[in-house]
Every structure is written in structure tokens, then in C-alpha cells.
Amino acid sequence: MKNSQWEFFISFGIYEVKGSCFLNNQIDFLNEQAKLDNTLEIINSEMLKYLEKRKVVTKYILDARKKYIEEYKDDEDQIIDYFDHENYVKEEAYKTIDKRLMEFTKLKETPYFGKVTFKEDDNIPEEIYIGRYGLTLEDSYEPVVVDWRAPIASLFYKGSLGEATYNTPAGEMNADIIGRKQLIIKKGQLKGVFDSALDVKDEILQMVLTENSSDKLKDIVMTIQKEQDEIIREDRNKVIVVNGVAGSGKTTIALHRVSYLLYNFRKQLGDKVLIFGPNDVFMDYIAQVLPSLGESNIAQSTFENFAKEEIGIVNEPIKEFSRYVEDVIDGNTSELEEYKYKSSQEFVKFLDEKISVLNKEYFNIQSVKFDGEEIVSVDEIKELFEGYYKDMPLFRRSEKIRRILTSKIKDKRDELYYALLKEIKEKKEKLSEEELKIESNNLEFLRRMRIREIVRMVMNSREELDSWINHESVVELYKNMTNTRSLGYMDLSAILYLMVKLEGKKLKREIKHIVIDEAQDYSYLQFEVIKEITGCKSYTIVGDSNQRLIDTNEECAMINLEKVFTDQEFDIKNFSLNKSYRSTQEIMEYANKFLDEEKIVPLVRRGESVMEEEVFDESEFIDTVISIIEDYEEDNCENIAIIFKGRNELRRYAPLIKERISIQNLDNEEIIYKGGKVLIPAYLAKGLEFDGAIIIEEGEIQPLIKYIMCTRALHRLAVVKNK
């Protein structure tokens, strides 16, 4: 929102919202101004303290370094050890100090955005101020600013005044909310004070939503709605599933939930959070959000990259998910049927049946022999497979048994070796000193020859063992059992499933919480693999069942995860969000035409009507697109997308458009989107948002794809129909 718009909301204690005027006590405004001035003084004082701390830490490190180098100048190993430790200390100290200074810098701009007045039992009323980051002085227990993630801050996000509760380490606390205010502070200046009891919270929300997309995600802490806050603050030991319409804030909720969990359970979660996103473009797009919430270095990956890394596929080409989407868009059905089958529960049943057969028939067990002597019988080996280690995954079991059988061969080797040594020793004892001098070389030659013979017998035994206990790689096994020549996206989850079932594969690093975004495009098998390979019990899963890019003819797995998380230790809680905060009412009404299911309820935010233009030749097409972009820019749209149904159409028109304007071509996941004007296919645009969008309608576009394309626009939408 422009500064002039903010200035509109205050004039000497008179606050206006949509033409209705509310006369507020000027003293109240002046009191809030005095509070802000005092808070800014505290922040400035704290910044000076931390700058001094950094100065002291730096001096200490430099002095210690100088002293240590002088003391151990002749011992390079000591110096190297010191610098390893010194660098660690320096990094940790600087990390803490710099993080706090970053928070203070942001607090100077907007120290807080909310105020809650409440009573606990019969105590006197208390006031707390809610901000992006908390601020408590070292010699005080009373916070100057309460972090929005703190349990007590939830009082600000309650829907109404009166009785409410909030969670504390000691349990649930009762409170009576007397008053709630929203404060508009821009660049350290108080611009407005709004009494939330007068139901103006939605007005503040609309102000934020009318801003351009670059600041959208960062401002949600000010405008979190009650239903969103409840999801964010849900118990961490749950599987939270959010099925939300386009623009309902699913991604933002998920990321704020991560920030909330790390704030309250940092010791338990630490660096043990993993976020799955749909593509690299989207992952880069959301990368700004967590740092703005005070969190960084959180592991992020697409499922495809995660699977390829865990399987160990480096050079083998894989048909990417985006190429299957292109097949859908272009009407290519040949490979699509295979994709649908490998996404189905029927395919999981097929894999389970194959695994069952493998457990019974894969190994052709043979006895272990040493120089023709049976040292372990077939029955004994079967007992190991079917008795002692039957609960182990097949290939892990075989490796365990291989080690046991190899040790039996070694035992036989050692037996013969020690018998040889004993034989040589006895022969030497029978010889006189003179005879020993003559025979010593012969005895040594005999010893060496016999040892070689023993080694040969060991090698033969191990080769015989390897001939039946070795197994092919899981990748090759999968290709053979499914007659798959070249691997595709859904093959990755199937291979990982086999690795879990046959090898007992687990992730090497510990994961305590997983976020899965755009989860509507995940199959049951993918959810199962993530659950098994990570062993994680805590999830935030968000998606929109209306936005499945590929219709697999099965129910959306995301909305029926009870089939995956079957154990009693998993507590699944489902949420449904049908209110869209992203687009104007005009855009959402247009997008609703492409839905067969429940329609989206848009927040009442008016805007320009959706423009529809028909063009009949290439020249007219380019002129129309350029004209719309110019219109958008005059309307102060900063981020503008020209959205094509697929990559082929984009690449055909991109050179022509680029001749007229400077625009980024985002036709693959490797390119990083930095804002501004962009050409983008529909499947890469999913999850992103733009101030203005231009949909290129050429040929038939599936309603679902059209819906996704429409809901990318915040303020302006145009449809250019290229006839």
C-alpha cells in the first residue's frame, strides 16, 4: 500500500475506514505514540549493546589468536587445531549477535503491529504488544514486545473479545480479552490505531492484500486469521493436513507453522525440519519467507531430487514430472497411462505381491563347502533366513547371513592355518640343529605352499557363496520386474519403496518435522515412502484437491491419509479452507467457472473486471499482449506473468514478445525467478502469485489448468484468446 493510503487512516485522532468515521480519543493516540517512542529508544539502546558485544568478541578472538600463534609458532598441528576451534567459536558468537542485530533492524521499522489487553482470573488487566520478534531486557521478565509465535500471542488472533484460552508449558490458561488493537507502524512512525473490537481487522487485511506481491508473504504475521492461526499453533506431534483453495494461504500457513514450531521447540527440532516443494522455481520463490521470520538453513527439496539422491541415480536420465504434465497438456496419452498406473494403489499391491514372492524364492540356497567339505548345511541356512532373521528386510537379511557364513569360512581357514603352524612346529622340534639348518628352507616353502592352498580354498568357498547370495541392484530388479526400460518420475517412489522393503533403507539424517506443499499431486506410494524412509511422526501437509495437475482416476491421496498413516501413533487432523485471500472478487468469480466441485469463497475485495480479448493473427496477438502489459504497469503492477498452457507454446511466442519488451523466460526449473515480467508455463506458475497475469488461451485448455492459471493473479487478469 502506498504511503498516502496509510496517511488516510489517521488525522489527529480521527480514523476512517471505507468512508465511516470513528472519533477516537486523541489522548489514546498520543499514548500509543509515547509507547512507540519509548520502544524505539529501547531498541536503539539494545542495538548499541549488541554492537559493543560484537566488538568485545572480535577483540577477544583476535587477542587470543595472536597469543596462541606466538605460543605455538613451531607446532603447526597445534595451530591448525586452534584455528578449527577458534573459527567455530567465532561463527557461533557472530551468528547469535548478527541474528539479533538483524531482528533489531526490522523491529526499528515496525516494532509491533498488535496490542492485547486481558485479565487472568481476578488480576488487574495486562497489556502486551505483539511483533514479528520478541524483545525482553536482560534484567526484566516483562517483555517489551512479545514474539507472535509465543503462546500468549495467540490471544491477538482470537476472533472476538471475551473469554479465551492459551497454552503454556504449565498447561492451558484462561484469559478474558478486554481489548484488541492493530497498530500501523511504517518506518518507525505510527500511522494508525484500529480497535479490533470494531471489526476492522478485515479492513487491515484488505490493505495488505492490495499491496503488490513482493511483500505479501512477509506481512501475514500482521493479518493471520483465526482459522489460519489455529492450524499454525496445532500440536507438533500430529499429521496436519490442510486442503485449501487457491489463495487461502496454504503455503504461508505451512511456513509460519515451521517458524512457530522452531521458536517453541528449537531444542527438539533444531536442524531436523525438511520441506518438500513442487519444483525448484517454487522453492526459490518461498526462500525469502523463513529468513524474514527469523529462520534459516532449513532443508528444502523437491521429491524428485530427494528420491534421486537417496537412490543414488546420478547420470541416468529420468522423465521429470513436468514432462508428464506437458503430455497432459498436449494430449499425449501413451506414457500417461503408465504414469497413472504407477500412481495407483493397484501398483502398490503389485509391488507387495512381488516382494512376497522375492522373500520366498529369490535366493537359491546352497550349502557352504570348504575344500569339498560341507561346513554349513542348506537346512541351517534356511533356518537363518526363515527363523532367526525372518523379520529383517530380505536384502539386509542376506547381507547379515552372508557375514555369518563368511565367518564360518574364516573359522575353517583359521582351523587349517593353526593346524599347519602346529604341524610345522612339530616337524621342527623333531629335527636336530644341523638338520633344521638344512630343512628350514623346505619347511618355509611347504608353509607358503599350504597357505596358498588354504587361500585358494577360501576364495573358492566365497565364490560359491557369492554365486547364490549376491543380489542385483534394486534399480535393476525393479526394471526387470516391471519391464521398464527408461525411468520416469513415478518409478522413483516405487524404487524407494522396494529399497525400504528389501534393504530396510532409512534416511541417514534425523528428521523431526516434514512439510509437504502442493501435496495434491502426491500418490499414496509417495506418502508411504516419505513416512517409511524418514521415520518422521510430525507433518504439515498442504494442497488443493482442485489443483491436481494429472488426474489419475483415483481419489486424491492427500485427503485420505488414514490409508498411509495407519499406526495408532499417528494423529491425523484435517482442515479445509475455502476462503481465498489472494485474488479480487472479479478474478475468483471468473476462476470459479472452471470448478465442478465446491466453489471458492473470495474475500470481498473489489478490482478490475477480467479482460477477454480475441486475436486472429500473430501481429495482433503480440500487440494485444504488449498493450495489456503497458496497462498493468500504468496501474503500478510490479510482477507480471504471461502464462501459457505449456512449454511448447511459450517457446514459440517468447522470441516475438522479447523483441518488443524486456522479459524473463521461465521455461524450466533451473531458472531463478527474481520478480518483474516473466513468461511461464502453467505448471511452473502453480503456487506463485503475480500482481497481474495474462493467460494465453490457444486451443483447448483443460478446466483444471485454466483454473490454476486464473488464480495466479492478485489484482489484474486478462485472457487473450489466440484464434
PDB file of N, CA, C and O in Angstrom, residues 305-313 392-397 474-475 492-509 528-536:
ATOM      1  N   ASN A 305      14.224 -34.646  -6.589  1.00  0.00           N
ATOM      2  CA  ASN A 305      15.635 -34.516  -6.216  1.00  0.00           C
ATOM      3  C   ASN A 305      15.962 -35.359  -4.991  1.00  0.00           C
ATOM      4  O   ASN A 305      17.037 -35.966  -4.903  1.00  0.00           O
ATOM      5  N   PHE A 306      15.051 -35.371  -4.034  1.00  0.00           N
ATOM      6  CA  PHE A 306      15.231 -36.179  -2.824  1.00  0.00           C
ATOM      7  C   PHE A 306      15.367 -37.651  -3.172  1.00  0.00           C
ATOM      8  O   PHE A 306      16.284 -38.338  -2.697  1.00  0.00           O
ATOM      9  N   ALA A 307      14.464 -38.149  -4.015  1.00  0.00           N
ATOM     10  CA  ALA A 307      14.463 -39.566  -4.384  1.00  0.00           C
ATOM     11  C   ALA A 307      15.717 -39.938  -5.158  1.00  0.00           C
ATOM     12  O   ALA A 307      16.339 -40.977  -4.897  1.00  0.00           O
ATOM     13  N   LYS A 308      16.086 -39.118  -6.124  1.00  0.00           N
ATOM     14  CA  LYS A 308      17.280 -39.400  -6.930  1.00  0.00           C
ATOM     15  C   LYS A 308      18.531 -39.462  -6.061  1.00  0.00           C
ATOM     16  O   LYS A 308      19.406 -40.309  -6.254  1.00  0.00           O
ATOM     17  N   GLU A 309      18.628 -38.571  -5.083  1.00  0.00           N
ATOM     18  CA  GLU A 309      19.786 -38.573  -4.180  1.00  0.00           C
ATOM     19  C   GLU A 309      19.812 -39.830  -3.324  1.00  0.00           C
ATOM     20  O   GLU A 309      20.866 -40.444  -3.144  1.00  0.00           O
ATOM     21  N   GLU A 310      18.654 -40.220  -2.791  1.00  0.00           N
ATOM     22  CA  GLU A 310      18.601 -41.387  -1.926  1.00  0.00           C
ATOM     23  C   GLU A 310      18.828 -42.693  -2.695  1.00  0.00           C
ATOM     24  O   GLU A 310      19.431 -43.626  -2.195  1.00  0.00           O
ATOM     25  N   ILE A 311      18.338 -42.761  -3.912  1.00  0.00           N
ATOM     26  CA  ILE A 311      18.556 -43.947  -4.743  1.00  0.00           C
ATOM     27  C   ILE A 311      19.993 -44.020  -5.232  1.00  0.00           C
ATOM     28  O   ILE A 311      20.563 -45.105  -5.383  1.00  0.00           O
ATOM     29  N   GLY A 312      20.590 -42.852  -5.456  1.00  0.00           N
ATOM     30  CA  GLY A 312      21.957 -42.808  -5.967  1.00  0.00           C
ATOM     31  C   GLY A 312      22.008 -42.716  -7.479  1.00  0.00           C
ATOM     32  O   GLY A 312      23.005 -43.081  -8.097  1.00  0.00           O
ATOM     33  N   ILE A 313      20.916 -42.228  -8.086  1.00  0.00           N
ATOM     34  CA  ILE A 313      20.880 -42.039  -9.537  1.00  0.00           C
ATOM     35  C   ILE A 313      21.556 -40.713  -9.867  1.00  0.00           C
ATOM     36  O   ILE A 313      21.102 -39.651  -9.453  1.00  0.00           O
ATOM     37  N   MET A 392      13.841 -59.299   9.272  1.00  0.00           N
ATOM     38  CA  MET A 392      14.682 -58.327   8.596  1.00  0.00           C
ATOM     39  C   MET A 392      14.312 -58.247   7.123  1.00  0.00           C
ATOM     40  O   MET A 392      13.925 -59.250   6.520  1.00  0.00           O
ATOM     41  N   PRO A 393      14.428 -57.059   6.493  1.00  0.00           N
ATOM     42  CA  PRO A 393      14.224 -56.967   5.045  1.00  0.00           C
ATOM     43  C   PRO A 393      15.134 -57.926   4.300  1.00  0.00           C
ATOM     44  O   PRO A 393      16.264 -58.181   4.724  1.00  0.00           O
ATOM     45  N   LEU A 394      14.647 -58.457   3.201  1.00  0.00           N
ATOM     46  CA  LEU A 394      15.295 -59.573   2.520  1.00  0.00           C
ATOM     47  C   LEU A 394      16.769 -59.315   2.230  1.00  0.00           C
ATOM     48  O   LEU A 394      17.627 -60.148   2.560  1.00  0.00           O
ATOM     49  N   PHE A 395      17.098 -58.240   1.588  1.00  0.00           N
ATOM     50  CA  PHE A 395      18.488 -57.999   1.189  1.00  0.00           C
ATOM     51  C   PHE A 395      19.370 -57.639   2.382  1.00  0.00           C
ATOM     52  O   PHE A 395      20.555 -57.966   2.389  1.00  0.00           O
ATOM     53  N   ARG A 396      18.813 -56.966   3.364  1.00  0.00           N
ATOM     54  CA  ARG A 396      19.589 -56.729   4.584  1.00  0.00           C
ATOM     55  C   ARG A 396      19.812 -58.057   5.304  1.00  0.00           C
ATOM     56  O   ARG A 396      20.885 -58.307   5.858  1.00  0.00           O
ATOM     57  N   ARG A 397      18.800 -58.922   5.257  1.00  0.00           N
ATOM     58  CA  ARG A 397      18.910 -60.243   5.863  1.00  0.00           C
ATOM     59  C   ARG A 397      20.010 -61.048   5.170  1.00  0.00           C
ATOM     60  O   ARG A 397      20.829 -61.703   5.840  1.00  0.00           O
ATOM     61  N   VAL A 474      18.645 -52.809  -6.625  1.00  0.00           N
ATOM     62  CA  VAL A 474      17.193 -52.640  -6.572  1.00  0.00           C
ATOM     63  C   VAL A 474      16.673 -51.968  -7.844  1.00  0.00           C
ATOM     64  O   VAL A 474      15.594 -52.288  -8.330  1.00  0.00           O
ATOM     65  N   VAL A 475      17.457 -51.055  -8.396  1.00  0.00           N
ATOM     66  CA  VAL A 475      17.049 -50.372  -9.629  1.00  0.00           C
ATOM     67  C   VAL A 475      16.882 -51.379 -10.764  1.00  0.00           C
ATOM     68  O   VAL A 475      15.869 -51.369 -11.472  1.00  0.00           O
ATOM     69  N   LEU A 492      10.539 -43.479  -9.379  1.00  0.00           N
ATOM     70  CA  LEU A 492      11.425 -43.142  -8.265  1.00  0.00           C
ATOM     71  C   LEU A 492      10.826 -43.567  -6.934  1.00  0.00           C
ATOM     72  O   LEU A 492      11.511 -44.159  -6.090  1.00  0.00           O
ATOM     73  N   SER A 493       9.557 -43.264  -6.723  1.00  0.00           N
ATOM     74  CA  SER A 493       8.920 -43.649  -5.459  1.00  0.00           C
ATOM     75  C   SER A 493       8.806 -45.163  -5.349  1.00  0.00           C
ATOM     76  O   SER A 493       8.962 -45.730  -4.253  1.00  0.00           O
ATOM     77  N   ALA A 494       8.565 -45.847  -6.468  1.00  0.00           N
ATOM     78  CA  ALA A 494       8.466 -47.307  -6.447  1.00  0.00           C
ATOM     79  C   ALA A 494       9.815 -47.942  -6.089  1.00  0.00           C
ATOM     80  O   ALA A 494       9.881 -48.907  -5.322  1.00  0.00           O
ATOM     81  N   ILE A 495      10.895 -47.402  -6.662  1.00  0.00           N
ATOM     82  CA  ILE A 495      12.235 -47.922  -6.357  1.00  0.00           C
ATOM     83  C   ILE A 495      12.564 -47.700  -4.888  1.00  0.00           C
ATOM     84  O   ILE A 495      13.088 -48.591  -4.207  1.00  0.00           O
ATOM     85  N   LEU A 496      12.249 -46.513  -4.387  1.00  0.00           N
ATOM     86  CA  LEU A 496      12.488 -46.245  -2.971  1.00  0.00           C
ATOM     87  C   LEU A 496      11.672 -47.190  -2.093  1.00  0.00           C
ATOM     88  O   LEU A 496      12.132 -47.651  -1.048  1.00  0.00           O
ATOM     89  N   TYR A 497      10.452 -47.487  -2.518  1.00  0.00           N
ATOM     90  CA  TYR A 497       9.592 -48.417  -1.777  1.00  0.00           C
ATOM     91  C   TYR A 497      10.246 -49.788  -1.696  1.00  0.00           C
ATOM     92  O   TYR A 497      10.271 -50.416  -0.621  1.00  0.00           O
ATOM     93  N   LEU A 498      10.795 -50.264  -2.821  1.00  0.00           N
ATOM     94  CA  LEU A 498      11.498 -51.545  -2.820  1.00  0.00           C
ATOM     95  C   LEU A 498      12.737 -51.496  -1.940  1.00  0.00           C
ATOM     96  O   LEU A 498      13.061 -52.465  -1.242  1.00  0.00           O
ATOM     97  N   MET A 499      13.437 -50.377  -1.961  1.00  0.00           N
ATOM     98  CA  MET A 499      14.637 -50.242  -1.132  1.00  0.00           C
ATOM     99  C   MET A 499      14.287 -50.284   0.347  1.00  0.00           C
ATOM    100  O   MET A 499      15.029 -50.837   1.163  1.00  0.00           O
ATOM    101  N   VAL A 500      13.140 -49.696   0.695  1.00  0.00           N
ATOM    102  CA  VAL A 500      12.675 -49.750   2.085  1.00  0.00           C
ATOM    103  C   VAL A 500      12.323 -51.187   2.472  1.00  0.00           C
ATOM    104  O   VAL A 500      12.730 -51.683   3.524  1.00  0.00           O
ATOM    105  N   LYS A 501      11.567 -51.868   1.607  1.00  0.00           N
ATOM    106  CA  LYS A 501      11.069 -53.206   1.914  1.00  0.00           C
ATOM    107  C   LYS A 501      12.145 -54.276   1.808  1.00  0.00           C
ATOM    108  O   LYS A 501      12.108 -55.266   2.557  1.00  0.00           O
ATOM    109  N   LEU A 502      13.096 -54.113   0.888  1.00  0.00           N
ATOM    110  CA  LEU A 502      14.109 -55.142   0.669  1.00  0.00           C
ATOM    111  C   LEU A 502      15.426 -54.847   1.373  1.00  0.00           C
ATOM    112  O   LEU A 502      16.147 -55.780   1.737  1.00  0.00           O
ATOM    113  N   GLU A 503      15.751 -53.580   1.559  1.00  0.00           N
ATOM    114  CA  GLU A 503      17.032 -53.213   2.164  1.00  0.00           C
ATOM    115  C   GLU A 503      16.876 -52.563   3.526  1.00  0.00           C
ATOM    116  O   GLU A 503      17.867 -52.342   4.216  1.00  0.00           O
ATOM    117  N   GLY A 504      15.627 -52.212   3.887  1.00  0.00           N
ATOM    118  CA  GLY A 504      15.429 -51.510   5.149  1.00  0.00           C
ATOM    119  C   GLY A 504      16.000 -50.103   5.122  1.00  0.00           C
ATOM    120  O   GLY A 504      16.455 -49.589   6.145  1.00  0.00           O
ATOM    121  N   LYS A 505      15.965 -49.482   3.959  1.00  0.00           N
ATOM    122  CA  LYS A 505      16.583 -48.174   3.782  1.00  0.00           C
ATOM    123  C   LYS A 505      15.982 -47.134   4.707  1.00  0.00           C
ATOM    124  O   LYS A 505      14.768 -47.032   4.864  1.00  0.00           O
ATOM    125  N   LYS A 506      16.825 -46.331   5.326  1.00  0.00           N
ATOM    126  CA  LYS A 506      16.415 -45.219   6.169  1.00  0.00           C
ATOM    127  C   LYS A 506      17.260 -44.000   5.826  1.00  0.00           C
ATOM    128  O   LYS A 506      18.397 -44.126   5.377  1.00  0.00           O
ATOM    129  N   LEU A 507      16.683 -42.846   6.051  1.00  0.00           N
ATOM    130  CA  LEU A 507      17.419 -41.608   5.832  1.00  0.00           C
ATOM    131  C   LEU A 507      18.558 -41.518   6.849  1.00  0.00           C
ATOM    132  O   LEU A 507      18.386 -41.833   8.021  1.00  0.00           O
ATOM    133  N   LYS A 508      19.733 -41.098   6.381  1.00  0.00           N
ATOM    134  CA  LYS A 508      20.897 -41.046   7.263  1.00  0.00           C
ATOM    135  C   LYS A 508      20.771 -39.959   8.321  1.00  0.00           C
ATOM    136  O   LYS A 508      21.296 -40.097   9.408  1.00  0.00           O
ATOM    137  N   ARG A 509      20.091 -38.854   7.976  1.00  0.00           N
ATOM    138  CA  ARG A 509      19.927 -37.783   8.959  1.00  0.00           C
ATOM    139  C   ARG A 509      18.552 -37.875   9.617  1.00  0.00           C
ATOM    140  O   ARG A 509      17.600 -38.375   9.032  1.00  0.00           O
ATOM    141  N   GLU A 528       3.762 -42.933   1.511  1.00  0.00           N
ATOM    142  CA  GLU A 528       4.241 -44.126   2.210  1.00  0.00           C
ATOM    143  C   GLU A 528       5.770 -44.143   2.268  1.00  0.00           C
ATOM    144  O   GLU A 528       6.362 -44.434   3.324  1.00  0.00           O
ATOM    145  N   VAL A 529       6.409 -43.822   1.161  1.00  0.00           N
ATOM    146  CA  VAL A 529       7.866 -43.820   1.092  1.00  0.00           C
ATOM    147  C   VAL A 529       8.449 -42.769   2.037  1.00  0.00           C
ATOM    148  O   VAL A 529       9.406 -43.036   2.774  1.00  0.00           O
ATOM    149  N   ILE A 530       7.891 -41.567   2.014  1.00  0.00           N
ATOM    150  CA  ILE A 530       8.380 -40.496   2.895  1.00  0.00           C
ATOM    151  C   ILE A 530       8.241 -40.911   4.359  1.00  0.00           C
ATOM    152  O   ILE A 530       9.149 -40.712   5.165  1.00  0.00           O
ATOM    153  N   LYS A 531       7.104 -41.511   4.693  1.00  0.00           N
ATOM    154  CA  LYS A 531       6.876 -41.963   6.070  1.00  0.00           C
ATOM    155  C   LYS A 531       7.904 -43.004   6.482  1.00  0.00           C
ATOM    156  O   LYS A 531       8.514 -42.911   7.563  1.00  0.00           O
ATOM    157  N   GLU A 532       8.124 -44.009   5.629  1.00  0.00           N
ATOM    158  CA  GLU A 532       8.985 -45.139   5.974  1.00  0.00           C
ATOM    159  C   GLU A 532      10.464 -44.752   5.996  1.00  0.00           C
ATOM    160  O   GLU A 532      11.205 -45.154   6.887  1.00  0.00           O
ATOM    161  N   ILE A 533      10.885 -43.977   5.019  1.00  0.00           N
ATOM    162  CA  ILE A 533      12.310 -43.707   4.879  1.00  0.00           C
ATOM    163  C   ILE A 533      12.800 -42.693   5.907  1.00  0.00           C
ATOM    164  O   ILE A 533      13.960 -42.696   6.286  1.00  0.00           O
ATOM    165  N   THR A 534      11.908 -41.807   6.366  1.00  0.00           N
ATOM    166  CA  THR A 534      12.306 -40.798   7.348  1.00  0.00           C
ATOM    167  C   THR A 534      11.996 -41.218   8.778  1.00  0.00           C
ATOM    168  O   THR A 534      12.665 -40.785   9.712  1.00  0.00           O
ATOM    169  N   GLY A 535      10.965 -42.045   8.952  1.00  0.00           N
ATOM    170  CA  GLY A 535      10.537 -42.410  10.303  1.00  0.00           C
ATOM    171  C   GLY A 535       9.927 -41.246  11.059  1.00  0.00           C
ATOM    172  O   GLY A 535       9.757 -41.302  12.274  1.00  0.00           O
ATOM    173  N   CYS A 536       9.548 -40.187  10.341  1.00  0.00           N
ATOM    174  CA  CYS A 536       9.022 -38.970  10.963  1.00  0.00           C
ATOM    175  C   CYS A 536       7.565 -39.173  11.373  1.00  0.00           C
ATOM    176  O   CYS A 536       6.798 -39.847  10.689  1.00  0.00           O
TER     177      CYS A 536
END
